[in-house]
PDB file of C-alpha atoms in Angstrom:
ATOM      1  CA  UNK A 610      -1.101  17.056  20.940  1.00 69.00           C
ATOM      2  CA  UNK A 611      -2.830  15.554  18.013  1.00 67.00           C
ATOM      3  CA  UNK A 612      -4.603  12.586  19.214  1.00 90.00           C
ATOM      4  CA  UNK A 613      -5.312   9.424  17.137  1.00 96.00           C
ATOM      5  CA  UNK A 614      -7.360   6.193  18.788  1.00 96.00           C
ATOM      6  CA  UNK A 615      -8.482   2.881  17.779  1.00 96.00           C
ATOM      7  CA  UNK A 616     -10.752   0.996  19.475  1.00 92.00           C
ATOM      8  CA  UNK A 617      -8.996  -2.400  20.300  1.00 93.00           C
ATOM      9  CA  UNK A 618      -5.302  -3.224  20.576  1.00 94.00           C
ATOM     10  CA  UNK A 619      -6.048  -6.603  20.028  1.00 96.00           C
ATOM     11  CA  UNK A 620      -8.686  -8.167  18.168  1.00 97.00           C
ATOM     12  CA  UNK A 621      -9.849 -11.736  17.838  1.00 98.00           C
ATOM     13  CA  UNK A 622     -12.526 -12.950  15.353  1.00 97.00           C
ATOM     14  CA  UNK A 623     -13.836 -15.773  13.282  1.00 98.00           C
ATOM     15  CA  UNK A 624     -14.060 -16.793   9.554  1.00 98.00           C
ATOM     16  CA  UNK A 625     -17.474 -14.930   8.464  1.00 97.00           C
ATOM     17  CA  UNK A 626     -18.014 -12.507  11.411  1.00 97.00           C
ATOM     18  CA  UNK A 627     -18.951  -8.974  10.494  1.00 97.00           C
ATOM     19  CA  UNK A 628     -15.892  -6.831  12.091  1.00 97.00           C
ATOM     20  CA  UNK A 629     -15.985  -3.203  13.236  1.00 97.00           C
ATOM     21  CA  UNK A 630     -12.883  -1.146  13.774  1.00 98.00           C
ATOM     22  CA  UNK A 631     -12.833   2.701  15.114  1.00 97.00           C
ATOM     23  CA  UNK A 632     -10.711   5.029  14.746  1.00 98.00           C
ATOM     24  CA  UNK A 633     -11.547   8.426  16.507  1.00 98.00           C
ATOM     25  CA  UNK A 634      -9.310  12.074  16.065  1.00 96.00           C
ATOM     26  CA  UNK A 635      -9.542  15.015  18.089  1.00 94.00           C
ATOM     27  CA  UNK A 636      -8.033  17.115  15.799  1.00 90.00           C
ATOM     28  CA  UNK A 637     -10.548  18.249  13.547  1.00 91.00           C
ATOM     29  CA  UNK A 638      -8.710  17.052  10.634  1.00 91.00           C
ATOM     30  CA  UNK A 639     -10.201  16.779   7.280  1.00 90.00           C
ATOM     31  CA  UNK A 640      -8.317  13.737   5.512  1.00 91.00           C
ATOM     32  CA  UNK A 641      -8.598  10.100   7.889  1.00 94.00           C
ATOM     33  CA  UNK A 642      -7.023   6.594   6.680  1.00 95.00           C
ATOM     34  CA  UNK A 643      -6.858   3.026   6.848  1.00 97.00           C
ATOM     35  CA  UNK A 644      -4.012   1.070   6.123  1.00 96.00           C
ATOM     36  CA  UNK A 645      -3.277  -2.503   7.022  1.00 96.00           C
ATOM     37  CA  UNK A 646       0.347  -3.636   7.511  1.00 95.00           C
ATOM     38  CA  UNK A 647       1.951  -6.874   6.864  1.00 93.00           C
ATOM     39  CA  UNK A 648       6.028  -8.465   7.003  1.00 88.00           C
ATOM     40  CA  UNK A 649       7.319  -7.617   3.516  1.00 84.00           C
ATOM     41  CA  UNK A 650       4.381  -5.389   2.033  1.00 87.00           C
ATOM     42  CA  UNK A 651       4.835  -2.332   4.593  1.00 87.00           C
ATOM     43  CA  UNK A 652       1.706  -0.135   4.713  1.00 91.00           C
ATOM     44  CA  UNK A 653      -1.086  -0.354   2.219  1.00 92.00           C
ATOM     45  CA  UNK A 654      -3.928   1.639   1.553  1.00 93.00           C
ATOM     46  CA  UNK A 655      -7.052   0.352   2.275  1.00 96.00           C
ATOM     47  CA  UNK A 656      -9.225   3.377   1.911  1.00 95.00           C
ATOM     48  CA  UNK A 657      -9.818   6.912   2.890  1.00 93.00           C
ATOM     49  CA  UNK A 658     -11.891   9.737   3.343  1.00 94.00           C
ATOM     50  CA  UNK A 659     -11.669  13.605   2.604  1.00 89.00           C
ATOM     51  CA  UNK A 660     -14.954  14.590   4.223  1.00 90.00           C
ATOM     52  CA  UNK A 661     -17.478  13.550   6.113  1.00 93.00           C
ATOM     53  CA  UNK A 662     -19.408  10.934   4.141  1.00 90.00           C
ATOM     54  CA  UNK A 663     -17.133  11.026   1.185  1.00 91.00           C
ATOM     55  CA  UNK A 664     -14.418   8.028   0.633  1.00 93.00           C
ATOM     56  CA  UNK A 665     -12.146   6.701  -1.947  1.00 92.00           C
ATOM     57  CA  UNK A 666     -10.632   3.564  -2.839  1.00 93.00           C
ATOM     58  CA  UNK A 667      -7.003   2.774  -1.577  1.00 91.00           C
ATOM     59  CA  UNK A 668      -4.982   0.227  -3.222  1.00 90.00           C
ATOM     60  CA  UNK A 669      -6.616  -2.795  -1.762  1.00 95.00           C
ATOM     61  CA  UNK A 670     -10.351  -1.805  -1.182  1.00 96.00           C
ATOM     62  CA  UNK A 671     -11.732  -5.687  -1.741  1.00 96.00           C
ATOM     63  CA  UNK A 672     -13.144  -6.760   1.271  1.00 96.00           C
ATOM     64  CA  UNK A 673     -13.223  -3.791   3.288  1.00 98.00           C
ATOM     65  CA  UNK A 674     -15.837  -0.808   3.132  1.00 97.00           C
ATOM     66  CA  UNK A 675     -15.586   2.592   5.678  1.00 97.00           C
ATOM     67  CA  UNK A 676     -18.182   5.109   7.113  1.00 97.00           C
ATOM     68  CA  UNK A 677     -17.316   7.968   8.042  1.00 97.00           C
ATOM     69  CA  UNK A 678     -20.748   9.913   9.707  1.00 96.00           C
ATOM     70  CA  UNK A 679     -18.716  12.277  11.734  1.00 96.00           C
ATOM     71  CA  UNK A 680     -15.346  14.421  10.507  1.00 95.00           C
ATOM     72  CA  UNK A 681     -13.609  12.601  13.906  1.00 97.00           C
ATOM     73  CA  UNK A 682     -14.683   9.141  13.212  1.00 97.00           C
ATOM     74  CA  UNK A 683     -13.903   6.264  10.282  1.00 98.00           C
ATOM     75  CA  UNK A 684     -14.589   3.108  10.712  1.00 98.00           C
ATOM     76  CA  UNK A 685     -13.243  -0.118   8.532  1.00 98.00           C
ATOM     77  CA  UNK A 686     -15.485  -2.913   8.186  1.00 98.00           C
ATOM     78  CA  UNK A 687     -14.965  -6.406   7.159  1.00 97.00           C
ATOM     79  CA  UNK A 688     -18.360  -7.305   6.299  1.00 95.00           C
ATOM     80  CA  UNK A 689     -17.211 -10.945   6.179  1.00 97.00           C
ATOM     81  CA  UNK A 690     -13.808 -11.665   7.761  1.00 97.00           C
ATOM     82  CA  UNK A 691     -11.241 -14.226   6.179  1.00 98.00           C
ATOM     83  CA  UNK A 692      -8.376 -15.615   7.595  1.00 98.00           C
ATOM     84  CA  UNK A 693      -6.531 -12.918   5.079  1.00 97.00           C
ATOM     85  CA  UNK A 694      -7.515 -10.181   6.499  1.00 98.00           C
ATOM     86  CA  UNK A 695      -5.177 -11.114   9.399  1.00 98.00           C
ATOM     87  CA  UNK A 696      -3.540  -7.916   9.866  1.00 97.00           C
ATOM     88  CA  UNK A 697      -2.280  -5.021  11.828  1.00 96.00           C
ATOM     89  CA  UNK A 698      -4.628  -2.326  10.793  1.00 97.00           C
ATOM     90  CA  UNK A 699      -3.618   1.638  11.198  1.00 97.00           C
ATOM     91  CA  UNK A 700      -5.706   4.248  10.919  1.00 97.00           C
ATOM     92  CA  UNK A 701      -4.489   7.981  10.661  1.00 95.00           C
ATOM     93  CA  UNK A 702      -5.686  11.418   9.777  1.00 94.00           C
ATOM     94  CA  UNK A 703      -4.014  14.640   8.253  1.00 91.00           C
ATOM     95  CA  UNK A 704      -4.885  17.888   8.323  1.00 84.00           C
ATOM     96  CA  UNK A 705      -5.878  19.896   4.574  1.00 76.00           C
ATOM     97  CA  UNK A 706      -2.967  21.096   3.277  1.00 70.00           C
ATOM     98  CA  UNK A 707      -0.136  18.760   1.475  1.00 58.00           C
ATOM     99  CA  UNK A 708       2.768  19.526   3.844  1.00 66.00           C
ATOM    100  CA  UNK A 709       0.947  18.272   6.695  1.00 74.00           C
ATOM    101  CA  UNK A 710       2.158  15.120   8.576  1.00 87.00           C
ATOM    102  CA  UNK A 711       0.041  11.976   9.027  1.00 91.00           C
ATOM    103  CA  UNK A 712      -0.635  11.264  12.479  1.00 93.00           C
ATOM    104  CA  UNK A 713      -1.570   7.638  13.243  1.00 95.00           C
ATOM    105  CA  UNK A 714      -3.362   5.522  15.733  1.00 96.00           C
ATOM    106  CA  UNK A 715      -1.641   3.346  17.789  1.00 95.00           C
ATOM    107  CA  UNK A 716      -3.026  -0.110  15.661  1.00 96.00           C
ATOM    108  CA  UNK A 717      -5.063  -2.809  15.657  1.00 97.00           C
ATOM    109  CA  UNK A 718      -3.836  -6.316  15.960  1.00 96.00           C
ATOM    110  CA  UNK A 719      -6.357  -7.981  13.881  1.00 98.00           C
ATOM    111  CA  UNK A 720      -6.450 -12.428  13.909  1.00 98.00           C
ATOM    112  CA  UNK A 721      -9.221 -14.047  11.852  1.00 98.00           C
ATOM    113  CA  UNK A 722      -9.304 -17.727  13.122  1.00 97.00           C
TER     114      UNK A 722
ATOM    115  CA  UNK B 965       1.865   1.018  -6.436  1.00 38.00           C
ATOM    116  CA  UNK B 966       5.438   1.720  -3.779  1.00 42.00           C
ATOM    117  CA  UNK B 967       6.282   5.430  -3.893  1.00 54.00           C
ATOM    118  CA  UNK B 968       8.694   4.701  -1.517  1.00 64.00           C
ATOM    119  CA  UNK B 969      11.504   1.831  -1.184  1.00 75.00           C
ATOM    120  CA  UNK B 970      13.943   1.608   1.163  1.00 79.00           C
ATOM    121  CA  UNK B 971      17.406   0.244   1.511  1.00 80.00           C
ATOM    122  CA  UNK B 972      18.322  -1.348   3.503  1.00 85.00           C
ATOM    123  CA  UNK B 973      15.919  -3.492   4.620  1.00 89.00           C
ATOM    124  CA  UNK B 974      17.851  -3.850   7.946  1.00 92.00           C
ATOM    125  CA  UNK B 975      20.638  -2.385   9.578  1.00 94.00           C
ATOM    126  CA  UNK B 976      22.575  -3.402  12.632  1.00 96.00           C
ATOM    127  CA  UNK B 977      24.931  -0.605  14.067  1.00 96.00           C
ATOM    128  CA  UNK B 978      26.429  -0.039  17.730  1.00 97.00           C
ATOM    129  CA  UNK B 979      25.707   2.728  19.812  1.00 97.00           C
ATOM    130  CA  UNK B 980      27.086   6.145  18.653  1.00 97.00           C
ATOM    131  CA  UNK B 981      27.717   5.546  15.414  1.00 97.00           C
ATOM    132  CA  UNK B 982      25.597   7.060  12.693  1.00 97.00           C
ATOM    133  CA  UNK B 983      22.180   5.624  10.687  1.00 96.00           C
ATOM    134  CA  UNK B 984      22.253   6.199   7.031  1.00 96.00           C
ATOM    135  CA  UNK B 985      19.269   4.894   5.128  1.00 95.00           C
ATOM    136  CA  UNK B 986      17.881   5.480   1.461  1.00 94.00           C
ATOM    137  CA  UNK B 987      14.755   5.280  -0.064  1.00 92.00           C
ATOM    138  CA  UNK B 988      13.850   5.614  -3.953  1.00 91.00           C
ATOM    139  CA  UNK B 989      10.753   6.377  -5.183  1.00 88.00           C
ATOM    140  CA  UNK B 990       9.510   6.191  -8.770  1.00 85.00           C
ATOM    141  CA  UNK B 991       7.235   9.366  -9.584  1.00 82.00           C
ATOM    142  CA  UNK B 992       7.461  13.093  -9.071  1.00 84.00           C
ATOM    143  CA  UNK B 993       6.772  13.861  -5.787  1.00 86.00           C
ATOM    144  CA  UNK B 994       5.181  17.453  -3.955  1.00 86.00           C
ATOM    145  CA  UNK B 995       7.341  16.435  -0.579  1.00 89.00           C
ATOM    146  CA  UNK B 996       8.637  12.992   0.955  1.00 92.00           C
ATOM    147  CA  UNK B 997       8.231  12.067   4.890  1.00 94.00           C
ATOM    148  CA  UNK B 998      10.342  10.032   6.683  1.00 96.00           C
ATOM    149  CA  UNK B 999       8.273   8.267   9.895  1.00 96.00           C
ATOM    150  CA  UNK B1000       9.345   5.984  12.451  1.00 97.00           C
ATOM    151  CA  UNK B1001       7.245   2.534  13.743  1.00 96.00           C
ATOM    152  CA  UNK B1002       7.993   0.877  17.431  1.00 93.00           C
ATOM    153  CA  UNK B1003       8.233  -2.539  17.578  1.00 87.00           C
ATOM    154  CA  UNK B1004       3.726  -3.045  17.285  1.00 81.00           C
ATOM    155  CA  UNK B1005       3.074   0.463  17.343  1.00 87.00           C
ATOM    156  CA  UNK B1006       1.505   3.474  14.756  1.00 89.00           C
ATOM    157  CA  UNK B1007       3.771   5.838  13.002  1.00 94.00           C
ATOM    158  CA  UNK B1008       5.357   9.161  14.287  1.00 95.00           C
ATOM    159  CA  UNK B1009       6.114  11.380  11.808  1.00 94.00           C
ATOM    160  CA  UNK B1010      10.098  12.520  11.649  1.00 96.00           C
ATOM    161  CA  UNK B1011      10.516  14.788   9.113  1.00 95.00           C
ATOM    162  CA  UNK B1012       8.907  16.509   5.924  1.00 94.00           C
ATOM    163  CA  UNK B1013      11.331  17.981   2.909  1.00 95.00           C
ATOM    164  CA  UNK B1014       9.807  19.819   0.128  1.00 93.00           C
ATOM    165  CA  UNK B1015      10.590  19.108  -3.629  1.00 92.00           C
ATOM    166  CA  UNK B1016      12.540  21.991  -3.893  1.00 94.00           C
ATOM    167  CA  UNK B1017      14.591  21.619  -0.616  1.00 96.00           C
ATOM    168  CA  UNK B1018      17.687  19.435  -1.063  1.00 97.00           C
ATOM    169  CA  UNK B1019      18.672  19.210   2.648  1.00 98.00           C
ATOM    170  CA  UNK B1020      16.675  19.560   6.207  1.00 97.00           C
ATOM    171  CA  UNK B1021      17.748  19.015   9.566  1.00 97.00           C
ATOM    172  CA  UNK B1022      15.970  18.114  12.957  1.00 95.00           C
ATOM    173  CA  UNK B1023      18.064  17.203  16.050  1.00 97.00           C
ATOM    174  CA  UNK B1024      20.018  14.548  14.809  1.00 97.00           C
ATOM    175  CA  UNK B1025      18.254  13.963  11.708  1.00 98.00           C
ATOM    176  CA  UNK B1026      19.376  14.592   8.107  1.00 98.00           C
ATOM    177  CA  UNK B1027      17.350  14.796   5.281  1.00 98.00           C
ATOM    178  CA  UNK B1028      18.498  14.820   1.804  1.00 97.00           C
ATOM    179  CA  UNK B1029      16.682  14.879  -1.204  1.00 97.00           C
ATOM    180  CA  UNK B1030      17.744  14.272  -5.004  1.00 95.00           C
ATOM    181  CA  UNK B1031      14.812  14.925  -7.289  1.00 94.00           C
ATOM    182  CA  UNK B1032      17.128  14.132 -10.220  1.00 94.00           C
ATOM    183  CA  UNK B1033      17.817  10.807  -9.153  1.00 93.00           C
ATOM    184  CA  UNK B1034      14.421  10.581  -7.260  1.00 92.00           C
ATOM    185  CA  UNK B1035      15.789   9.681  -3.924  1.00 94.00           C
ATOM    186  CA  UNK B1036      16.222  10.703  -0.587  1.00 95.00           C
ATOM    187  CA  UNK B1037      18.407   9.096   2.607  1.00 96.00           C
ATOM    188  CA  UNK B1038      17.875   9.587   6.140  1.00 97.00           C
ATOM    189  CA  UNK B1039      20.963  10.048   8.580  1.00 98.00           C
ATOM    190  CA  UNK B1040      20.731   9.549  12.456  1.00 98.00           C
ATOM    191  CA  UNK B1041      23.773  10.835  14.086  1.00 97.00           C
ATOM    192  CA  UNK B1042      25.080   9.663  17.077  1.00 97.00           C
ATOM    193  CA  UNK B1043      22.651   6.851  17.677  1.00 97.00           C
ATOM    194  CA  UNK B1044      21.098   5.458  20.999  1.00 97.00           C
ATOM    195  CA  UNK B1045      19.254   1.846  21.541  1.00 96.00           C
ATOM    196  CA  UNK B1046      15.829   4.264  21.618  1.00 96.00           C
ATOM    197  CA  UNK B1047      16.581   4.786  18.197  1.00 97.00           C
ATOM    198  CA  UNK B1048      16.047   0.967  17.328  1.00 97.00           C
ATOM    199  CA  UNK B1049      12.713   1.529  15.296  1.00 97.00           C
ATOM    200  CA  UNK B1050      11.394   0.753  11.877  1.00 95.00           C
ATOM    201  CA  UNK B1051      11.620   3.603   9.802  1.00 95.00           C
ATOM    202  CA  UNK B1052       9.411   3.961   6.600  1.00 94.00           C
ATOM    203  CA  UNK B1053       9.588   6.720   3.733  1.00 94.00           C
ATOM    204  CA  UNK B1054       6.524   8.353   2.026  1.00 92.00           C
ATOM    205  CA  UNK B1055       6.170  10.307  -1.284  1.00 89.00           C
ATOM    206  CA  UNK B1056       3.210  12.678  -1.646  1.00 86.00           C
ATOM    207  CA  UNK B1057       2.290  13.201  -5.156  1.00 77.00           C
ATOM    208  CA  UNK B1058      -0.596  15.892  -5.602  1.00 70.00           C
ATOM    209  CA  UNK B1059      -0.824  15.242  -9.087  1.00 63.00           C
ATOM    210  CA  UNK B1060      -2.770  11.793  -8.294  1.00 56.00           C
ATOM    211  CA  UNK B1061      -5.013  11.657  -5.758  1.00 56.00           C
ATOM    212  CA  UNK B1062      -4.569  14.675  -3.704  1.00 55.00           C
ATOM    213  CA  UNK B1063      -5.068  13.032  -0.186  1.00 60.00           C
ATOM    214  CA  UNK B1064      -2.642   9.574   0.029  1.00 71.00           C
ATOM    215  CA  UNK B1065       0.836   9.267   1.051  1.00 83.00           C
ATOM    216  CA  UNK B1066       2.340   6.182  -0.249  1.00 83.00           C
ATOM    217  CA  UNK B1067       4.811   4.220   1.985  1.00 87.00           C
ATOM    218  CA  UNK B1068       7.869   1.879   1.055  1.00 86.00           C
ATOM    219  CA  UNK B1069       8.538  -1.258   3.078  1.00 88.00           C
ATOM    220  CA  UNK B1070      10.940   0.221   5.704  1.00 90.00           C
ATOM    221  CA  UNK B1071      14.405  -0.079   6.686  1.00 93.00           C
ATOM    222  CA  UNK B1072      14.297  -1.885  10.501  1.00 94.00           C
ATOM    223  CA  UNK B1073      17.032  -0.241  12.414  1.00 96.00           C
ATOM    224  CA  UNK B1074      18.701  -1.781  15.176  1.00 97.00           C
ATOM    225  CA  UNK B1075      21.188   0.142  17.503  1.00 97.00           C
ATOM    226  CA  UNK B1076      23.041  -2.289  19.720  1.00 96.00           C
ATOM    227  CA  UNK B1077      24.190  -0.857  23.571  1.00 93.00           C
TER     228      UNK B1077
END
């Protein structure tokens, strides 16, 4: 089974701390994600990366910047976190070709005090 | 941009009777996935139909797809309180960038026991 992890469940932080979250995949899968969800907006595209060291803009890239070192890890980072950014966060990968699914993580529960 | 946008945006039905919901989505599309969130979970992907499919089935699922009309509904038969989900649709559109899905809002689907 395709595996997808974050790193926290459950994350607490304050106005202006630098924020890290991981997202690992075990499935040797080209294509990762980030998406953040909120009531009313469903899932939006942060950003996302199609090789190692390569990334694109989503739809709502301000704020946020990725790495991606290794094909099984992306990380998001909030270089300086506002109360905004208070957010479930996904993160999910895919596989090369079109038809395949999207498999995500299980989230991160993200509250910027 | 919303590829996808569901209706309705909730739906309360009793146990055994079937789930019918719709999504419409605004540009040509390669394929459109239906996935389905837990209650503070990540996505699992349901189903995938192809542009040039106009019906799929899975279990209890059934998929239809109108490219004419550029929409596609989702039908749970028989339906159990473990179907109680959110359930999100997703166009995949090659012709733009060639690695996002993009995700409508969701239809939140309760089944009552």
């Amino acid at each position: 089974d395709v595996k997808v992890t974050q790193s926290s469940r459950y994350l607490v932080k304050r106005t202006g701390e630098k924020v890290f979250l991981e997202c690992v995949q075990d499935m040797d899968h080209e294509n990762m994600f980030w998406y953040r969800q909120d009531p009313g907006l469903g899932l939006r595209l942060i950003y996302f990366s199609y090789d190692v060291k390569m990334k694109e803009k989503g739809d709502i890239p301000e704020g946020y910047s990725v790495s991606r070192e290794k094909k099984e890890r992306f990380s998001l980072i909030l270089e300086s976190a506002s109360t905004n950014q208070t957010s479930m966060y996904l993160c999910a990968s895919r596989g090369e070709r079109a038809t395949y699914e999207q498999y995500f993580g299980p989230g991160t529960r993200l509250t910027v005090t | 941009s919303q590829q996808g946008e569901e209706d309705p945006q909730a739906l309360s039905i009793q146990e055994g009777e079937n789930a019918t919901m719709n999504c419409s989505y605004k540009t040509s599309i390669n394929n459109l996935q239906w996935y389905r969130q837990n209650s503070g979970r990540g996505l699992v992907h349901l189903i995938l139909i192809r542009s040039n499919e106009r019906e799929k089935h899975s279990g209890r699922l059934r998929v239809t797809l109108d490219t004419s009309k550029k929409s596609s509904s989702l039908l749970i038969t028989a339906s159990r309180a473990a179907d109680t989900a959110s359930y999100f649709c997703a166009g995949f559109n090659s012709g733009g960038s060639n690695y996002k899905l993009t995700f409508g809002k969701g239809t939140l689907l309760t089944v009552n026991p």
